[in-house]
Structure formats: C-alpha cells, structure tokens
mmCIF file of C-alpha atoms in Angstrom:
data_model
loop_
_atom_site.group_PDB
_atom_site.id
_atom_site.type_symbol
_atom_site.label_atom_id
_atom_site.label_comp_id
_atom_site.label_asym_id
_atom_site.label_seq_id
_atom_site.Cartn_x
_atom_site.Cartn_y
_atom_site.Cartn_z
ATOM 1 C CA UNK A 1 -9.745 -23.005 11.178
ATOM 2 C CA UNK A 2 -12.682 -25.231 10.197
ATOM 3 C CA UNK A 3 -14.210 -24.146 6.883
ATOM 4 C CA UNK A 4 -17.903 -23.713 6.150
ATOM 5 C CA UNK A 5 -17.782 -26.705 3.791
ATOM 6 C CA UNK A 6 -16.167 -28.898 6.467
ATOM 7 C CA UNK A 7 -18.989 -28.107 8.893
ATOM 8 C CA UNK A 8 -21.676 -29.043 6.356
ATOM 9 C CA UNK A 9 -20.090 -32.155 4.883
ATOM 10 C CA UNK A 10 -20.887 -34.604 7.721
ATOM 11 C CA UNK A 11 -24.464 -33.315 7.830
ATOM 12 C CA UNK A 12 -25.143 -33.897 4.164
ATOM 13 C CA UNK A 13 -23.202 -36.409 2.017
ATOM 14 C CA UNK A 14 -23.994 -34.325 -1.032
ATOM 15 C CA UNK A 15 -20.865 -35.298 -2.977
ATOM 16 C CA UNK A 16 -21.930 -38.945 -3.132
ATOM 17 C CA UNK A 17 -25.420 -38.011 -4.272
ATOM 18 C CA UNK A 18 -23.987 -35.740 -6.980
ATOM 19 C CA UNK A 19 -21.639 -38.473 -8.198
ATOM 20 C CA UNK A 20 -24.652 -40.734 -8.685
ATOM 21 C CA UNK A 21 -26.828 -38.126 -10.370
ATOM 22 C CA UNK A 22 -24.165 -36.278 -12.401
ATOM 23 C CA UNK A 23 -21.238 -38.645 -13.047
ATOM 24 C CA UNK A 24 -18.117 -36.872 -14.261
ATOM 25 C CA UNK A 25 -15.480 -38.413 -16.484
ATOM 26 C CA UNK A 26 -12.738 -38.190 -13.836
ATOM 27 C CA UNK A 27 -14.849 -39.665 -11.023
ATOM 28 C CA UNK A 28 -15.083 -36.418 -9.079
ATOM 29 C CA UNK A 29 -18.234 -34.673 -7.886
ATOM 30 C CA UNK A 30 -19.412 -31.388 -9.435
ATOM 31 C CA UNK A 31 -17.674 -28.451 -7.771
ATOM 32 C CA UNK A 32 -20.040 -26.568 -5.486
ATOM 33 C CA UNK A 33 -17.413 -24.003 -4.461
ATOM 34 C CA UNK A 34 -19.311 -21.047 -5.991
ATOM 35 C CA UNK A 35 -22.347 -21.896 -3.835
ATOM 36 C CA UNK A 36 -20.286 -22.212 -0.648
ATOM 37 C CA UNK A 37 -18.505 -18.952 -1.463
ATOM 38 C CA UNK A 38 -21.800 -17.118 -1.912
ATOM 39 C CA UNK A 39 -23.167 -18.531 1.351
ATOM 40 C CA UNK A 40 -20.054 -17.402 3.207
ATOM 41 C CA UNK A 41 -20.412 -13.951 1.707
ATOM 42 C CA UNK A 42 -24.171 -13.738 2.131
ATOM 43 C CA UNK A 43 -25.844 -16.416 4.291
ATOM 44 C CA UNK A 44 -29.267 -15.021 3.399
ATOM 45 C CA UNK A 45 -28.699 -16.371 -0.135
ATOM 46 C CA UNK A 46 -30.057 -19.671 1.185
ATOM 47 C CA UNK A 47 -33.500 -18.032 1.219
ATOM 48 C CA UNK A 48 -33.456 -17.827 -2.590
ATOM 49 C CA UNK A 49 -32.373 -21.331 -3.697
ATOM 50 C CA UNK A 50 -32.942 -20.752 -7.407
ATOM 51 C CA UNK A 51 -30.654 -17.728 -7.472
ATOM 52 C CA UNK A 52 -28.126 -19.642 -5.365
ATOM 53 C CA UNK A 53 -28.204 -22.541 -7.840
ATOM 54 C CA UNK A 54 -27.240 -20.146 -10.637
ATOM 55 C CA UNK A 55 -23.997 -19.379 -8.805
ATOM 56 C CA UNK A 56 -22.694 -22.595 -10.374
ATOM 57 C CA UNK A 57 -23.142 -21.187 -13.868
ATOM 58 C CA UNK A 58 -22.378 -17.481 -13.429
ATOM 59 C CA UNK A 59 -18.559 -17.830 -13.561
ATOM 60 C CA UNK A 60 -18.979 -19.279 -17.072
ATOM 61 C CA UNK A 61 -21.481 -16.777 -18.480
ATOM 62 C CA UNK A 62 -20.686 -15.339 -21.889
ATOM 63 C CA UNK A 63 -18.630 -12.235 -21.136
ATOM 64 C CA UNK A 64 -20.881 -9.918 -23.163
ATOM 65 C CA UNK A 65 -23.975 -10.795 -21.140
ATOM 66 C CA UNK A 66 -25.414 -7.699 -19.456
ATOM 67 C CA UNK A 67 -28.690 -7.184 -17.629
ATOM 68 C CA UNK A 68 -28.204 -3.929 -15.717
ATOM 69 C CA UNK A 69 -27.863 -1.437 -18.560
ATOM 70 C CA UNK A 70 -28.138 0.702 -20.521
ATOM 71 C CA UNK A 71 -30.919 2.400 -18.511
ATOM 72 C CA UNK A 72 -34.351 2.228 -20.083
ATOM 73 C CA UNK A 73 -33.397 -0.349 -22.731
ATOM 74 C CA UNK A 74 -36.199 -2.975 -23.012
ATOM 75 C CA UNK A 75 -34.014 -5.428 -24.919
ATOM 76 C CA UNK A 76 -35.525 -7.468 -27.715
ATOM 77 C CA UNK A 77 -38.812 -8.208 -25.992
ATOM 78 C CA UNK A 78 -39.551 -6.121 -22.906
ATOM 79 C CA UNK A 79 -41.496 -6.909 -19.724
ATOM 80 C CA UNK A 80 -44.918 -7.026 -21.405
ATOM 81 C CA UNK A 81 -43.885 -9.769 -23.830
ATOM 82 C CA UNK A 82 -44.803 -13.429 -23.719
ATOM 83 C CA UNK A 83 -41.088 -14.261 -23.824
ATOM 84 C CA UNK A 84 -40.439 -12.408 -20.559
ATOM 85 C CA UNK A 85 -43.484 -13.971 -18.957
ATOM 86 C CA UNK A 86 -42.341 -17.494 -19.800
ATOM 87 C CA UNK A 87 -38.685 -16.969 -18.890
ATOM 88 C CA UNK A 88 -39.161 -15.239 -15.585
ATOM 89 C CA UNK A 89 -40.489 -18.484 -14.108
ATOM 90 C CA UNK A 90 -36.961 -19.850 -13.915
ATOM 91 C CA UNK A 91 -37.673 -23.353 -12.502
ATOM 92 C CA UNK A 92 -39.791 -24.294 -15.522
ATOM 93 C CA UNK A 93 -37.141 -22.838 -17.849
ATOM 94 C CA UNK A 94 -34.554 -25.142 -16.261
ATOM 95 C CA UNK A 95 -36.848 -28.157 -16.756
ATOM 96 C CA UNK A 96 -37.444 -27.098 -20.365
ATOM 97 C CA UNK A 97 -33.700 -26.912 -21.002
ATOM 98 C CA UNK A 98 -33.136 -30.377 -19.528
ATOM 99 C CA UNK A 99 -35.901 -31.747 -21.741
ATOM 100 C CA UNK A 100 -34.264 -30.182 -24.785
ATOM 101 C CA UNK A 101 -30.889 -31.700 -23.909
ATOM 102 C CA UNK A 102 -32.414 -35.180 -23.631
ATOM 103 C CA UNK A 103 -34.251 -34.846 -26.945
ATOM 104 C CA UNK A 104 -31.090 -33.701 -28.674
ATOM 105 C CA UNK A 105 -28.921 -36.560 -27.406
ATOM 106 C CA UNK A 106 -31.552 -38.978 -28.774
ATOM 107 C CA UNK A 107 -31.415 -37.404 -32.247
ATOM 108 C CA UNK A 108 -28.652 -39.151 -34.189
ATOM 109 C CA UNK A 109 -27.300 -36.084 -36.018
ATOM 110 C CA UNK A 110 -27.293 -33.891 -32.921
ATOM 111 C CA UNK A 111 -25.914 -36.677 -30.747
ATOM 112 C CA UNK A 112 -22.777 -37.016 -32.852
ATOM 113 C CA UNK A 113 -22.480 -33.265 -33.293
ATOM 114 C CA UNK A 114 -22.381 -33.064 -29.486
ATOM 115 C CA UNK A 115 -19.907 -35.937 -29.269
ATOM 116 C CA UNK A 116 -17.580 -34.340 -31.808
ATOM 117 C CA UNK A 117 -17.802 -30.680 -30.777
ATOM 118 C CA UNK A 118 -19.278 -30.171 -27.315
ATOM 119 C CA UNK A 119 -17.520 -29.573 -23.998
ATOM 120 C CA UNK A 120 -20.465 -31.212 -22.230
ATOM 121 C CA UNK A 121 -19.777 -34.938 -22.672
ATOM 122 C CA UNK A 122 -17.230 -36.882 -20.667
ATOM 123 C CA UNK A 123 -14.082 -38.072 -22.411
ATOM 124 C CA UNK A 124 -11.310 -40.599 -21.936
ATOM 125 C CA UNK A 125 -7.649 -39.506 -21.930
ATOM 126 C CA UNK A 126 -7.462 -40.252 -25.682
ATOM 127 C CA UNK A 127 -10.348 -37.824 -26.366
ATOM 128 C CA UNK A 128 -12.989 -40.433 -27.145
ATOM 129 C CA UNK A 129 -16.398 -40.022 -25.525
ATOM 130 C CA UNK A 130 -17.037 -41.767 -22.216
ATOM 131 C CA UNK A 131 -20.790 -42.206 -22.706
ATOM 132 C CA UNK A 132 -22.951 -41.708 -19.642
ATOM 133 C CA UNK A 133 -20.587 -39.156 -18.095
ATOM 134 C CA UNK A 134 -20.059 -35.416 -18.298
ATOM 135 C CA UNK A 135 -16.858 -33.475 -18.654
ATOM 136 C CA UNK A 136 -15.384 -32.414 -15.313
ATOM 137 C CA UNK A 137 -13.873 -29.367 -16.986
ATOM 138 C CA UNK A 138 -16.619 -28.568 -19.476
ATOM 139 C CA UNK A 139 -19.947 -29.259 -17.746
ATOM 140 C CA UNK A 140 -20.241 -25.875 -16.034
ATOM 141 C CA UNK A 141 -18.807 -24.090 -19.061
ATOM 142 C CA UNK A 142 -21.590 -25.501 -21.203
ATOM 143 C CA UNK A 143 -24.209 -24.830 -18.511
ATOM 144 C CA UNK A 144 -23.007 -21.249 -18.088
ATOM 145 C CA UNK A 145 -23.053 -20.613 -21.821
ATOM 146 C CA UNK A 146 -26.511 -22.140 -22.187
ATOM 147 C CA UNK A 147 -28.213 -20.302 -19.348
ATOM 148 C CA UNK A 148 -26.513 -16.969 -20.040
ATOM 149 C CA UNK A 149 -27.604 -17.211 -23.668
ATOM 150 C CA UNK A 150 -31.252 -17.934 -22.969
ATOM 151 C CA UNK A 151 -31.540 -15.424 -20.148
ATOM 152 C CA UNK A 152 -29.511 -12.845 -22.054
ATOM 153 C CA UNK A 153 -31.478 -12.871 -25.297
ATOM 154 C CA UNK A 154 -34.789 -12.571 -23.462
ATOM 155 C CA UNK A 155 -34.218 -9.990 -20.745
ATOM 156 C CA UNK A 156 -30.707 -8.779 -21.392
ATOM 157 C CA UNK A 157 -30.038 -5.486 -23.119
ATOM 158 C CA UNK A 158 -30.477 -5.101 -26.885
ATOM 159 C CA UNK A 159 -26.709 -5.135 -27.344
ATOM 160 C CA UNK A 160 -26.456 -8.292 -25.232
ATOM 161 C CA UNK A 161 -29.086 -10.141 -27.274
ATOM 162 C CA UNK A 162 -27.408 -9.215 -30.556
ATOM 163 C CA UNK A 163 -23.906 -10.059 -29.323
ATOM 164 C CA UNK A 164 -24.968 -13.420 -27.874
ATOM 165 C CA UNK A 165 -26.681 -14.464 -31.089
ATOM 166 C CA UNK A 166 -23.629 -13.507 -33.134
ATOM 167 C CA UNK A 167 -21.378 -15.487 -30.802
ATOM 168 C CA UNK A 168 -23.529 -18.624 -30.766
ATOM 169 C CA UNK A 169 -24.155 -18.452 -34.523
ATOM 170 C CA UNK A 170 -20.393 -18.434 -35.094
ATOM 171 C CA UNK A 171 -19.988 -21.400 -32.745
ATOM 172 C CA UNK A 172 -22.720 -23.370 -34.525
ATOM 173 C CA UNK A 173 -21.163 -22.633 -37.909
ATOM 174 C CA UNK A 174 -18.198 -24.818 -36.933
ATOM 175 C CA UNK A 175 -20.417 -27.790 -36.049
ATOM 176 C CA UNK A 176 -20.023 -30.051 -39.073
ATOM 177 C CA UNK A 177 -18.876 -33.625 -39.369
ATOM 178 C CA UNK A 178 -19.674 -37.230 -40.181
ATOM 179 C CA UNK A 179 -21.515 -39.782 -38.072
ATOM 180 C CA UNK A 180 -20.086 -43.285 -37.521
ATOM 181 C CA UNK A 181 -22.510 -44.582 -40.157
ATOM 182 C CA UNK A 182 -21.074 -42.171 -42.747
ATOM 183 C CA UNK A 183 -23.977 -39.682 -42.771
ATOM 184 C CA UNK A 184 -22.910 -36.040 -42.815
ATOM 185 C CA UNK A 185 -24.304 -33.506 -40.339
ATOM 186 C CA UNK A 186 -24.182 -29.724 -40.498
ATOM 187 C CA UNK A 187 -25.636 -27.391 -37.854
ATOM 188 C CA UNK A 188 -26.239 -24.767 -40.569
ATOM 189 C CA UNK A 189 -28.421 -27.131 -42.603
ATOM 190 C CA UNK A 190 -32.005 -25.743 -42.404
ATOM 191 C CA UNK A 191 -33.669 -29.020 -41.386
ATOM 192 C CA UNK A 192 -31.054 -29.695 -38.691
ATOM 193 C CA UNK A 193 -31.464 -26.174 -37.313
ATOM 194 C CA UNK A 194 -35.266 -26.199 -37.492
ATOM 195 C CA UNK A 195 -35.502 -29.408 -35.454
ATOM 196 C CA UNK A 196 -33.014 -28.150 -32.868
ATOM 197 C CA UNK A 197 -34.837 -24.834 -32.563
ATOM 198 C CA UNK A 198 -38.210 -26.590 -32.253
ATOM 199 C CA UNK A 199 -36.936 -28.746 -29.376
ATOM 200 C CA UNK A 200 -35.867 -25.611 -27.497
ATOM 201 C CA UNK A 201 -38.996 -23.518 -27.944
ATOM 202 C CA UNK A 202 -41.335 -26.461 -27.384
ATOM 203 C CA UNK A 203 -39.399 -27.557 -24.293
ATOM 204 C CA UNK A 204 -39.726 -24.080 -22.785
ATOM 205 C CA UNK A 205 -43.405 -23.783 -23.705
ATOM 206 C CA UNK A 206 -44.207 -27.325 -22.556
ATOM 207 C CA UNK A 207 -42.693 -26.802 -19.111
ATOM 208 C CA UNK A 208 -44.436 -23.428 -18.888
ATOM 209 C CA UNK A 209 -47.856 -24.906 -19.705
ATOM 210 C CA UNK A 210 -47.504 -27.627 -17.105
ATOM 211 C CA UNK A 211 -45.782 -25.903 -14.216
ATOM 212 C CA UNK A 212 -46.277 -22.146 -14.314
ATOM 213 C CA UNK A 213 -48.924 -21.165 -11.711
ATOM 214 C CA UNK A 214 -50.772 -19.077 -14.322
ATOM 215 C CA UNK A 215 -49.619 -20.294 -17.742
ATOM 216 C CA UNK A 216 -50.279 -18.753 -21.113
ATOM 217 C CA UNK A 217 -52.805 -20.639 -23.247
ATOM 218 C CA UNK A 218 -53.996 -20.655 -26.816
ATOM 219 C CA UNK A 219 -53.212 -17.496 -28.782
ATOM 220 C CA UNK A 220 -51.256 -16.019 -25.873
ATOM 221 C CA UNK A 221 -48.923 -19.022 -25.870
ATOM 222 C CA UNK A 222 -48.609 -18.878 -29.653
ATOM 223 C CA UNK A 223 -47.406 -15.306 -29.182
ATOM 224 C CA UNK A 224 -44.433 -16.762 -27.299
ATOM 225 C CA UNK A 225 -43.613 -18.973 -30.300
ATOM 226 C CA UNK A 226 -43.851 -15.989 -32.652
ATOM 227 C CA UNK A 227 -41.675 -13.778 -30.463
ATOM 228 C CA UNK A 228 -39.062 -16.461 -29.929
ATOM 229 C CA UNK A 229 -38.579 -16.940 -33.662
ATOM 230 C CA UNK A 230 -36.603 -13.687 -33.565
ATOM 231 C CA UNK A 231 -33.931 -15.562 -31.625
ATOM 232 C CA UNK A 232 -33.943 -18.462 -34.074
ATOM 233 C CA UNK A 233 -33.733 -16.177 -37.093
ATOM 234 C CA UNK A 234 -30.842 -14.248 -35.535
ATOM 235 C CA UNK A 235 -29.024 -17.575 -35.257
ATOM 236 C CA UNK A 236 -29.575 -18.259 -38.956
ATOM 237 C CA UNK A 237 -32.834 -20.234 -38.928
ATOM 238 C CA UNK A 238 -35.446 -20.045 -41.686
ATOM 239 C CA UNK A 239 -39.077 -21.151 -41.945
ATOM 240 C CA UNK A 240 -39.323 -21.561 -38.178
ATOM 241 C CA UNK A 241 -42.558 -22.645 -36.431
ATOM 242 C CA UNK A 242 -44.744 -19.733 -35.332
ATOM 243 C CA UNK A 243 -47.218 -21.573 -33.102
ATOM 244 C CA UNK A 244 -47.511 -24.581 -30.846
ATOM 245 C CA UNK A 245 -49.256 -26.564 -33.579
ATOM 246 C CA UNK A 246 -46.552 -25.762 -36.139
ATOM 247 C CA UNK A 247 -43.839 -26.680 -33.657
ATOM 248 C CA UNK A 248 -45.413 -30.035 -32.885
ATOM 249 C CA UNK A 249 -45.640 -30.774 -36.620
ATOM 250 C CA UNK A 250 -41.905 -30.149 -36.951
ATOM 251 C CA UNK A 251 -41.221 -32.508 -34.049
ATOM 252 C CA UNK A 252 -43.525 -35.289 -35.229
ATOM 253 C CA UNK A 253 -43.740 -35.088 -39.023
ATOM 254 C CA UNK A 254 -40.474 -33.601 -40.294
ATOM 255 C CA UNK A 255 -37.671 -35.782 -41.712
ATOM 256 C CA UNK A 256 -35.663 -35.165 -38.541
ATOM 257 C CA UNK A 257 -38.229 -37.080 -36.472
ATOM 258 C CA UNK A 258 -37.019 -40.283 -38.156
ATOM 259 C CA UNK A 259 -33.501 -39.674 -36.782
ATOM 260 C CA UNK A 260 -34.643 -40.102 -33.165
ATOM 261 C CA UNK A 261 -33.600 -43.392 -31.654
ATOM 262 C CA UNK A 262 -31.570 -45.242 -29.065
ATOM 263 C CA UNK A 263 -28.097 -46.631 -29.632
ATOM 264 C CA UNK A 264 -25.355 -48.082 -27.457
ATOM 265 C CA UNK A 265 -24.004 -44.623 -26.657
ATOM 266 C CA UNK A 266 -26.960 -42.311 -26.063
ATOM 267 C CA UNK A 267 -28.876 -44.870 -23.997
ATOM 268 C CA UNK A 268 -26.256 -44.422 -21.274
ATOM 269 C CA UNK A 269 -27.272 -40.783 -20.907
ATOM 270 C CA UNK A 270 -30.941 -41.682 -20.840
ATOM 271 C CA UNK A 271 -30.201 -44.208 -18.089
ATOM 272 C CA UNK A 272 -28.937 -41.389 -15.872
ATOM 273 C CA UNK A 273 -32.597 -40.404 -15.604
ATOM 274 C CA UNK A 274 -33.860 -43.949 -15.340
ATOM 275 C CA UNK A 275 -31.082 -46.386 -14.348
ATOM 276 C CA UNK A 276 -31.820 -50.098 -14.640
ATOM 277 C CA UNK A 277 -32.075 -52.327 -11.613
ATOM 278 C CA UNK A 278 -33.098 -51.777 -8.025
ATOM 279 C CA UNK A 279 -31.893 -48.703 -6.166
ATOM 280 C CA UNK A 280 -33.002 -46.865 -3.016
ATOM 281 C CA UNK A 281 -33.494 -43.819 -5.240
ATOM 282 C CA UNK A 282 -35.997 -45.642 -7.500
ATOM 283 C CA UNK A 283 -39.025 -43.473 -6.502
ATOM 284 C CA UNK A 284 -37.005 -40.338 -7.236
ATOM 285 C CA UNK A 285 -35.782 -41.695 -10.584
ATOM 286 C CA UNK A 286 -39.292 -42.758 -11.630
ATOM 287 C CA UNK A 287 -40.640 -39.322 -10.784
ATOM 288 C CA UNK A 288 -37.844 -37.384 -12.524
ATOM 289 C CA UNK A 289 -38.070 -39.604 -15.605
ATOM 290 C CA UNK A 290 -41.795 -39.001 -15.841
ATOM 291 C CA UNK A 291 -41.413 -35.203 -15.523
ATOM 292 C CA UNK A 292 -39.075 -35.136 -18.522
ATOM 293 C CA UNK A 293 -40.700 -37.810 -20.686
ATOM 294 C CA UNK A 294 -44.210 -36.462 -20.172
ATOM 295 C CA UNK A 295 -43.184 -33.380 -22.168
ATOM 296 C CA UNK A 296 -41.503 -35.234 -25.018
ATOM 297 C CA UNK A 297 -42.910 -35.293 -28.563
ATOM 298 C CA UNK A 298 -44.389 -38.585 -29.689
ATOM 299 C CA UNK A 299 -41.358 -39.816 -31.712
ATOM 300 C CA UNK A 300 -39.147 -39.513 -28.632
ATOM 301 C CA UNK A 301 -41.665 -41.244 -26.372
ATOM 302 C CA UNK A 302 -41.974 -44.052 -28.915
ATOM 303 C CA UNK A 303 -38.198 -44.391 -29.325
ATOM 304 C CA UNK A 304 -37.686 -44.959 -25.605
ATOM 305 C CA UNK A 305 -40.899 -46.987 -25.170
ATOM 306 C CA UNK A 306 -42.272 -44.513 -22.637
ATOM 307 C CA UNK A 307 -45.641 -45.429 -21.191
ATOM 308 C CA UNK A 308 -47.712 -43.220 -18.950
ATOM 309 C CA UNK A 309 -48.443 -44.579 -15.456
ATOM 310 C CA UNK A 310 -52.019 -44.925 -14.292
ATOM 311 C CA UNK A 311 -54.093 -41.781 -13.784
ATOM 312 C CA UNK A 312 -53.681 -41.669 -10.016
ATOM 313 C CA UNK A 313 -49.877 -41.848 -10.193
ATOM 314 C CA UNK A 314 -49.808 -39.338 -13.045
ATOM 315 C CA UNK A 315 -51.871 -36.828 -11.083
ATOM 316 C CA UNK A 316 -49.642 -37.312 -8.048
ATOM 317 C CA UNK A 317 -46.517 -36.737 -10.124
ATOM 318 C CA UNK A 318 -47.988 -33.599 -11.702
ATOM 319 C CA UNK A 319 -48.997 -32.078 -8.355
ATOM 320 C CA UNK A 320 -45.641 -32.915 -6.807
ATOM 321 C CA UNK A 321 -43.730 -31.390 -9.710
ATOM 322 C CA UNK A 322 -45.822 -28.225 -9.582
ATOM 323 C CA UNK A 323 -45.210 -27.849 -5.860
ATOM 324 C CA UNK A 324 -41.462 -28.451 -6.158
ATOM 325 C CA UNK A 325 -41.037 -26.071 -9.094
ATOM 326 C CA UNK A 326 -43.153 -23.269 -7.699
ATOM 327 C CA UNK A 327 -41.737 -23.276 -4.163
ATOM 328 C CA UNK A 328 -38.330 -21.787 -5.144
ATOM 329 C CA UNK A 329 -40.040 -19.284 -7.448
ATOM 330 C CA UNK A 330 -42.136 -18.016 -4.539
ATOM 331 C CA UNK A 331 -38.930 -17.361 -2.599
ATOM 332 C CA UNK A 332 -37.625 -14.935 -5.216
ATOM 333 C CA UNK A 333 -36.342 -14.630 -8.756
ATOM 334 C CA UNK A 334 -32.783 -14.850 -9.969
ATOM 335 C CA UNK A 335 -30.807 -11.617 -9.835
ATOM 336 C CA UNK A 336 -30.649 -11.323 -13.635
ATOM 337 C CA UNK A 337 -34.413 -10.793 -13.732
ATOM 338 C CA UNK A 338 -34.251 -8.218 -10.967
ATOM 339 C CA UNK A 339 -31.422 -6.393 -12.749
ATOM 340 C CA UNK A 340 -33.443 -6.290 -15.966
ATOM 341 C CA UNK A 341 -36.397 -4.717 -14.167
ATOM 342 C CA UNK A 342 -34.118 -2.121 -12.562
ATOM 343 C CA UNK A 343 -32.681 -1.339 -15.994
ATOM 344 C CA UNK A 344 -36.135 -0.581 -17.326
ATOM 345 C CA UNK A 345 -37.144 1.620 -14.408
ATOM 346 C CA UNK A 346 -33.924 3.655 -14.673
ATOM 347 C CA UNK A 347 -34.372 6.499 -17.135
ATOM 348 C CA UNK A 348 -31.320 7.345 -19.266
ATOM 349 C CA UNK A 349 -29.288 10.242 -17.872
ATOM 350 C CA UNK A 350 -30.086 12.595 -20.778
ATOM 351 C CA UNK A 351 -33.818 11.908 -20.469
ATOM 352 C CA UNK A 352 -33.731 12.589 -16.711
ATOM 353 C CA UNK A 353 -32.022 15.910 -17.407
ATOM 354 C CA UNK A 354 -34.717 16.907 -19.910
ATOM 355 C CA UNK A 355 -37.464 15.929 -17.460
ATOM 356 C CA UNK A 356 -35.838 17.986 -14.675
ATOM 357 C CA UNK A 357 -35.594 21.062 -16.919
ATOM 358 C CA UNK A 358 -39.201 20.642 -18.045
ATOM 359 C CA UNK A 359 -40.378 20.475 -14.450
#
C-alpha cells in the first residue's frame, strides 16, 4: 500500500530543501515523521500550521511539562500578564528563540559551552564538533527541551514551571569547562548567566515589538521584562535586567559584550543563514538573514559586519516578515495555549461542589 509520505514526496522535494537549510552531521534530512503521523491521524491539522510544526518537538518535551491541569491554576503568570501576551503569539516567539541561538553561538564562552555540552551541534564519529551541522540524534531533543521549557514556565501549571526550572538549573550547573584559548567558562557565573538571560528576554521582546499585530510598548513592555525575571531568578540568576533599557545595557556595555566575535567554527553556523556565493535561494537567504540580524544588539551586528539595506528594501522585508509571521497565528494557536486556557476556565472539583451547594 502506498503511504501518505510516498504520495507527497514527488510533489514536494522537501528533504533536499531541509538538507540545505538544516544540515545534519550524518547527511540525512530532519525526520518529519511526527508531522506525517499527525496528518494521517487528523488531516485538518494542516489548517493550523504552527501547531503542526510543534509536532516535531512534542515527542521530546520535558516529561514534567503539563498545561491541562490542575483546574483553575493560573501558573506563574496567568492570562492577564505581559508574559502570556508575548508568548501566545507563537511565531514571534520562534523567531526570538532563533535570534537567541545565533547570538549565543557568536559569544565565545557560550559557543564552547555548547560545543562541549550540548546535544544540538553536529559531531564526527570521534565526538569532535562538525561545525556548520546539527546532531541528527540531538537536534529535536534540544528543540523539544527548549520549546517545552519556555512554553511551560509561562503558561504551564505552577508545578510545571517550578519543576522545569529545577531541571534546567541542574542541567546548567554541569556546564563548566575550558575554551581552546585556556579561558574558563561556567554557566553558574553571574556575568555568564546574566548575558545569556538577556539574550533570551531581549530576543523574545524584540520579535514581539516588530511582528506582533498589537505589540506592547513602553511601560507595558517593561512589565514583560520584570515578570520574566522570575524565570531567570528561579534558574539562579541575580541582578537581572528589569526593563528594555537595562537589558540593552547588558547586551552592549557589559564585559560579556566583548566576548562576541567570529571564529573559524562559529562562522559556519552563521553561514547557514547567509551562505557565501551565488545560489537560487539567495533572495530567501538575504531576507531570513535580515530578519534575524535586524534584532541583534549592536556588538553582534558589528561583529558580523551587518549593514542595513536601503529604506525601501528594509520596509519590504519588514512587511513581508509581518505577513508571514501573522498568517499562521490567524489560523489558530498551538494546543498548549488552548489547554492552558481550558485549565483556567475549569474550576477545581471541590470549588464546584461548594458552588453547587451554595446555589
């Protein structure tokens, strides 16, 4: 019997495109089996592409992640918070996370922490890093952990947020080592953590400001920074930025800003966004590179010699990005958001019993 995948393959050479965009260390293409399985089970899933995309990560979610209960639990923030408002526009959250990953691989301490400890980067049979590739066995594990953490701490249950922070804090505590130049790095070191945290919160806020159809501004956006510091503090951070201005100062003026730079290894990851030479995909690469680099703090833009295109091109890029990122959001949110809302509208069983007696 012909499978669903076999019917689609001649219509869309997606494997070859994925190999070019997301090269894996064993030469294979990223496994889309979870997406095909969901489409076989529920063809209507195609009408919500953002939720369908998350099928790739869901098998690798942290096991303690829960969105559907306990009934009535608002979690750490609740639906009226700035954190919920920012996170429930999932396309901009994804862009913010990609921006953060690029910043981190350009920071020398974080780069080698990733090389030494992460399941994300591609490796040769001897365990050394194959720069410019991702791990065929670890890419989706890392993606699942990342997205389940950031969705879980914001609109998961209170127990989920606490458990996820404890788990990730323990993982970060093991991230210590020495760079090739002899400099020591330690993920628990306050400056290291503060920079890493600032890249995350500023990446999320930057994508939100640019691409949310009705973004928070001014004091309302600063409320997001203040709320999100709860996550950073639960992970062990201290003296974390509480506003957009404070965050930008960390990213431009702190000692960590001097550690941003290109080298023979991390440039290969940057070139995945902007490969050298002529290619039929050049317009796509130029556009994607601009979307990410436009949000970068000044030290990163300077390190990669990023220059803004002329005003007309810049406006075209911005409008195109907004349209592309808002179209999937208009088609529906991911199921984790819907489950969180159902959790809040479901009264706990004991409270329902009291209300029934009172009536």
